[in-house]
mmCIF file of C-alpha atoms in Angstrom:
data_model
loop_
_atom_site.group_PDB
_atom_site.id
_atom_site.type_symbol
_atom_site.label_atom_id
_atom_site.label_comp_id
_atom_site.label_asym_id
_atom_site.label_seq_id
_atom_site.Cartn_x
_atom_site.Cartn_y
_atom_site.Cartn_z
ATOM 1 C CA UNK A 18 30.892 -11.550 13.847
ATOM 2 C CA UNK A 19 27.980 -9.553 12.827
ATOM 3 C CA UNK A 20 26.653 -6.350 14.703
ATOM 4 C CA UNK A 21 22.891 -6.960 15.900
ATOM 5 C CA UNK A 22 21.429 -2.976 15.788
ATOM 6 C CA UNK A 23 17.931 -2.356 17.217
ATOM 7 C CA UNK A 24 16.192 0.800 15.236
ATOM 8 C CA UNK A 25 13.166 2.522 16.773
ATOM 9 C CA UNK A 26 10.688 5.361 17.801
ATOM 10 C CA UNK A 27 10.634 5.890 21.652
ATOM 11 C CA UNK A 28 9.119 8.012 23.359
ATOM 12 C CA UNK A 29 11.277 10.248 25.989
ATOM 13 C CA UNK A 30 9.757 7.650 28.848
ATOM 14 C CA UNK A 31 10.720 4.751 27.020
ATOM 15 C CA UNK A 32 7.912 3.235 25.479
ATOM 16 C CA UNK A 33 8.220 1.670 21.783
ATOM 17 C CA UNK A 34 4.496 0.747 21.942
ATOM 18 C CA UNK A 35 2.772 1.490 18.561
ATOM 19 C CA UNK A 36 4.684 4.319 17.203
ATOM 20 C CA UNK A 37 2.584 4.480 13.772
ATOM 21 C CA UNK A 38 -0.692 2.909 14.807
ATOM 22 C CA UNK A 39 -2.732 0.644 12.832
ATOM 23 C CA UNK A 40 -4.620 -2.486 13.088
ATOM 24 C CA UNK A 41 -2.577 -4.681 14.771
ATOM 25 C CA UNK A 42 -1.439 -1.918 17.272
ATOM 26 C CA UNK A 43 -3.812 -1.821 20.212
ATOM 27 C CA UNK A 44 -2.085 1.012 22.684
ATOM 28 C CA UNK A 45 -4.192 3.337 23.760
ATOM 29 C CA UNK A 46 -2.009 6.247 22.237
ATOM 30 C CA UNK A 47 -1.379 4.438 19.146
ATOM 31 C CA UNK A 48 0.117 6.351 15.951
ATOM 32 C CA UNK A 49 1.903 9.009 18.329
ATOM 33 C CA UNK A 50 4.771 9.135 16.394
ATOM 34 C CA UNK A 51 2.599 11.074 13.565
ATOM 35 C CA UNK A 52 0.547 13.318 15.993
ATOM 36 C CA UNK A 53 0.879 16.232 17.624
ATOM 37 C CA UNK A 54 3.743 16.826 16.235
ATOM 38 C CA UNK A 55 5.543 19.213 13.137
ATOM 39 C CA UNK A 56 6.574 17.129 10.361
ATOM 40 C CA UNK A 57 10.767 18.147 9.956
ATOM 41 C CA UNK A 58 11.930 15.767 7.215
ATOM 42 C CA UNK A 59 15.537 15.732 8.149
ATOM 43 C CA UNK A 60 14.343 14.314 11.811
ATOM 44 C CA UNK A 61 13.605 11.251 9.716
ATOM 45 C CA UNK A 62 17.263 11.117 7.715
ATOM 46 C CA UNK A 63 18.177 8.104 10.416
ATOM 47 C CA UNK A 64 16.164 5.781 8.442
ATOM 48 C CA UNK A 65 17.343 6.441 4.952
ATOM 49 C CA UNK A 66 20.896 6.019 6.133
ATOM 50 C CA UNK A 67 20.279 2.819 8.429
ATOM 51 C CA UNK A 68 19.853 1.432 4.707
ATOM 52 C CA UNK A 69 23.135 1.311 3.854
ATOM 53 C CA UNK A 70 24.677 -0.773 6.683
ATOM 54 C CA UNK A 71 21.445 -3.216 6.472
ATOM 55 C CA UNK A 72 22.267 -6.800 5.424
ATOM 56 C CA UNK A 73 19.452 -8.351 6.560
ATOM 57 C CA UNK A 74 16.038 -7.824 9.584
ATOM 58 C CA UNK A 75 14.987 -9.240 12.450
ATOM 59 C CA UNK A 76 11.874 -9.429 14.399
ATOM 60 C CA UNK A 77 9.709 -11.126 16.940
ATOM 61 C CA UNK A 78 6.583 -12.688 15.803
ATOM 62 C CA UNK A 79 4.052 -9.876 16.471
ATOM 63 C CA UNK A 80 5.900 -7.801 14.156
ATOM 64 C CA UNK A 81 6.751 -9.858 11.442
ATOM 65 C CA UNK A 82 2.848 -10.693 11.405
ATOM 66 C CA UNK A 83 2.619 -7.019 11.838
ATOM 67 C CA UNK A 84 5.054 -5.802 8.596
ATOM 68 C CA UNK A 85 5.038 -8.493 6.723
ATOM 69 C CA UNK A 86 1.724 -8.333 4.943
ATOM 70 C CA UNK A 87 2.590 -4.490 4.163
ATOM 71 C CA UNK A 88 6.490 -4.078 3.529
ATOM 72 C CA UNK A 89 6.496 -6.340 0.683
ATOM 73 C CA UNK A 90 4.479 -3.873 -1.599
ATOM 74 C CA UNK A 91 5.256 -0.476 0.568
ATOM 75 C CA UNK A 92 7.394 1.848 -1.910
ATOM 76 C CA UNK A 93 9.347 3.101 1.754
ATOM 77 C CA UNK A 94 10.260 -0.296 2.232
ATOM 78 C CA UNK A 95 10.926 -1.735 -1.397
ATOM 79 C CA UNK A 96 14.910 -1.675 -0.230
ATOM 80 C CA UNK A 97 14.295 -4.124 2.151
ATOM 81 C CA UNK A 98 11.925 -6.522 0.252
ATOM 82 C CA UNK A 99 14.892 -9.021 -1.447
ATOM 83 C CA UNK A 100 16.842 -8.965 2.346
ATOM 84 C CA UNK A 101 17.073 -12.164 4.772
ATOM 85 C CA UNK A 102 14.956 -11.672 7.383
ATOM 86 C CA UNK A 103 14.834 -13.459 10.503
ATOM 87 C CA UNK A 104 11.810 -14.195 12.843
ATOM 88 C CA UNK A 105 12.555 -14.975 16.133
ATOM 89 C CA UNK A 106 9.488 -17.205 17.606
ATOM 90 C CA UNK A 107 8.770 -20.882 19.102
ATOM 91 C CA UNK A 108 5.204 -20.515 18.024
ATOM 92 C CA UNK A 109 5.561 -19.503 14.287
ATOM 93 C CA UNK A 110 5.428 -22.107 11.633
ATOM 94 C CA UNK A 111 7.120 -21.999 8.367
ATOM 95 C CA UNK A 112 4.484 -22.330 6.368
ATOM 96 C CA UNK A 113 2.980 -19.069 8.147
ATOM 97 C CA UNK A 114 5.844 -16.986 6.194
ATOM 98 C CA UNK A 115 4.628 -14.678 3.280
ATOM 99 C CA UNK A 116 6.137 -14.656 -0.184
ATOM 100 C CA UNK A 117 7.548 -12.637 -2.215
ATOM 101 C CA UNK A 118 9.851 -10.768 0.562
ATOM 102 C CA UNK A 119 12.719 -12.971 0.405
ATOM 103 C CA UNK A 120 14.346 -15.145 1.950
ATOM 104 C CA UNK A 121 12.841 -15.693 5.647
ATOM 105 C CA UNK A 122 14.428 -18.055 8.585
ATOM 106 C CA UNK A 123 12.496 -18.726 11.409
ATOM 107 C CA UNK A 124 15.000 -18.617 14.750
ATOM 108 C CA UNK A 125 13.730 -20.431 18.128
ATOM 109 C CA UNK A 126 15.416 -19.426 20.408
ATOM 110 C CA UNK A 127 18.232 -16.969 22.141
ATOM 111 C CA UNK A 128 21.060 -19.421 21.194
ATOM 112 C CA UNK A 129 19.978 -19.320 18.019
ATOM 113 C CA UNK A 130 20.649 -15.588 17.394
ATOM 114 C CA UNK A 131 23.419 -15.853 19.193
ATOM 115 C CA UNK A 132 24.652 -18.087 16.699
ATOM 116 C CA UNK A 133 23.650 -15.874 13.374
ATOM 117 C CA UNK A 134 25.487 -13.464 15.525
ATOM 118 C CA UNK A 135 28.839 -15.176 15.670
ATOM 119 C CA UNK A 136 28.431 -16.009 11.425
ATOM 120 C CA UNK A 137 29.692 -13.941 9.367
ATOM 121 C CA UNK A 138 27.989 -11.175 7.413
ATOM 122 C CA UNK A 139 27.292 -7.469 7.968
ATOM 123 C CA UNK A 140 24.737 -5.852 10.348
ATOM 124 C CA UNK A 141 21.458 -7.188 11.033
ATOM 125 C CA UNK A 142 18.353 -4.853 12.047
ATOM 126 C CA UNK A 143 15.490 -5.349 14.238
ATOM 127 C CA UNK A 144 12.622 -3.377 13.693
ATOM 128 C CA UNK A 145 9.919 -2.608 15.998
ATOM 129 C CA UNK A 146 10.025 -6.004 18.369
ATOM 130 C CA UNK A 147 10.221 -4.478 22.097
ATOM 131 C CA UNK A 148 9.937 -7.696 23.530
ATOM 132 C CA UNK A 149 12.189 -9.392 21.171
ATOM 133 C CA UNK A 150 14.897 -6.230 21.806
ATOM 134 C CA UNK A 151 14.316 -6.363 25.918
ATOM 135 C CA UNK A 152 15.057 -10.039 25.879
ATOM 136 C CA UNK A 153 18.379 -9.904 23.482
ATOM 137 C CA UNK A 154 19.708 -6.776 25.464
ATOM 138 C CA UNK A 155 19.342 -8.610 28.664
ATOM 139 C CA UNK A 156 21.610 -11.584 26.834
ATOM 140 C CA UNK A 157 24.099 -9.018 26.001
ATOM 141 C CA UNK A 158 23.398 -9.523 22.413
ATOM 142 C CA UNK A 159 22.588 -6.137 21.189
ATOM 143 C CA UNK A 160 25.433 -3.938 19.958
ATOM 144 C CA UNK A 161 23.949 -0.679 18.532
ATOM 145 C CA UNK A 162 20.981 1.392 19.310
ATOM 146 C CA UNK A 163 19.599 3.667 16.597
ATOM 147 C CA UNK A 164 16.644 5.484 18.293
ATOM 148 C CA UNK A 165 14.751 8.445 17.410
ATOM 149 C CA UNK A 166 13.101 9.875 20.572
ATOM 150 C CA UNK A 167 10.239 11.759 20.420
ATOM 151 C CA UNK A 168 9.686 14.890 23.060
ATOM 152 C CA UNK A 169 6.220 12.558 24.358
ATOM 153 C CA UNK A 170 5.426 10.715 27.513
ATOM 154 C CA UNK A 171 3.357 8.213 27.341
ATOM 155 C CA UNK A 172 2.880 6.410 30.451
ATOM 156 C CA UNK A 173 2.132 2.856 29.274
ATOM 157 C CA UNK A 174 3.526 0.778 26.803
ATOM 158 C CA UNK A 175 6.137 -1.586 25.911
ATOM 159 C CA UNK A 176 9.524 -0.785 26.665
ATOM 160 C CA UNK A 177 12.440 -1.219 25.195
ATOM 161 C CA UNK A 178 14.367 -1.942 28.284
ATOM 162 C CA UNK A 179 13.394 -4.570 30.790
ATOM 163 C CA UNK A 180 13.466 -3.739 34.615
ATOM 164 C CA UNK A 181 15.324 -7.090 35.771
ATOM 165 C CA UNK A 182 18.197 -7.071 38.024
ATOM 166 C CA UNK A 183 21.254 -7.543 35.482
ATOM 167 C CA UNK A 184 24.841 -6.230 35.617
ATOM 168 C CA UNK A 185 25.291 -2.233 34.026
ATOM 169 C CA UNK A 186 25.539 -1.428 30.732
ATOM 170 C CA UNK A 187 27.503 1.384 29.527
ATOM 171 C CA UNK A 188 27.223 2.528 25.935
ATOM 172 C CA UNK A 189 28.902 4.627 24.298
ATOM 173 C CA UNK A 190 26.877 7.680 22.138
ATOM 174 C CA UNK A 191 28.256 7.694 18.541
ATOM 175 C CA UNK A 192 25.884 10.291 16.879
ATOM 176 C CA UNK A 193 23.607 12.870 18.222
ATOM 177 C CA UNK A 194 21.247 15.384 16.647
ATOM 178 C CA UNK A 195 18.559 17.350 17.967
ATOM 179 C CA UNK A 196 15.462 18.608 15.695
ATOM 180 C CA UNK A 197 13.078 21.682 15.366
ATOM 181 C CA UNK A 198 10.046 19.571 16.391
ATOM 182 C CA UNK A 199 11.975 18.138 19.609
ATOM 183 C CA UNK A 200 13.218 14.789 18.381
ATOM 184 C CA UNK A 201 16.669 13.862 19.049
ATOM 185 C CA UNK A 202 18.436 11.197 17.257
ATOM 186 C CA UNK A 203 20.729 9.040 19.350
ATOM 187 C CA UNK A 204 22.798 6.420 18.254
ATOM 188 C CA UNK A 205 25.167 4.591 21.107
ATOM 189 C CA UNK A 206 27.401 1.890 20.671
ATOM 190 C CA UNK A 207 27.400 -0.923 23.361
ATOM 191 C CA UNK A 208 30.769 -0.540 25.301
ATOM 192 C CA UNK A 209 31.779 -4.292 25.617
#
């Protein structure tokens, strides 16, 4: 069975809205995650050691259309270029997936991450992909949270967690840290 781990910038009310702004990020705050705020390097250490335990990434369509005309040649993200990566969408057609980042699989559905899931292999990572995330977690199919939250309310956005009536979840924090510039790192486990 492989571990499904979301990874993300939220702010302290929740939103996951455009963290880094950019062109295909329309929120009204977009790029938050680089304002307003010191720059404390080892605040960012999460995502250097995420590496390690990454066997392959995951996203909704939005942000593979979002990442995947950048990663491929982005010098932060050259350890991810020769990973399988997985696009969850009904709408996206293969021959909408960009070469040269290896090798892509286009899932349509719940049950079909849910299958990946029950393969085997190491952990999978979903970047970015609030909607994606919300709808997973409310299947029970997320198992980690690695979240960097920033000391910001924003108001409006996406969230990462969806408001529907569904049975409690109770996770279980693994790793903690708290930085200079007010960001905590929190990683939780989902008790099962």
């Amino acid at each position: 069975m492989r571990d499904l781990v979301y990874t993300g910038f939220m702010s302290l009310d929740g939103v996951v809205d455009s963290p880094g702004g950019g062109p295909t990020e329309e929120h009204r705050s977009g790029g938050w995650v680089f304002k307003d705020l010191e720059f404390v390097p080892e605040a960012w250490s999460l995502k250097g050691e995420e590496l390690a335990d990454t066997t392959a990434l995951m996203f909704g369509r939005r942000s593979y259309e979002a990442f995947a005309p950048v990663w491929p040649g982005s010098e932060d993200h050259a350890a991810y270029k020769d990973l399988p990566k997985y696009v969850v969408s009904t709408t996206l057609s293969d021959d909408a997936l960009v070469d040269g980042w290896g090798p892509t699989t286009v899932l349509r559905s719940t049950e079909d991450v849910a299958a990946l899931k029950a393969g085997e292999g190491g952990a999978i990572f979903i970047h970015g992909s609030a909607e994606l995330a919300r709808r997973l977690s409310d299947a029970g199919l997320i198992d980690q949270y690695n979240l960097l939250v920033f000391p910001t309310l924003l108001g409006a956005g996406k969230s990462l967690f969806g408001r529907s009536d569904r049975d409690k979840q109770i996770l279980t924090l693994r790793e903690s840290q708290s930085y200079s510039n007010g960001i905590l790192k929190l990683v939780y486990d989902v008790r099962r």
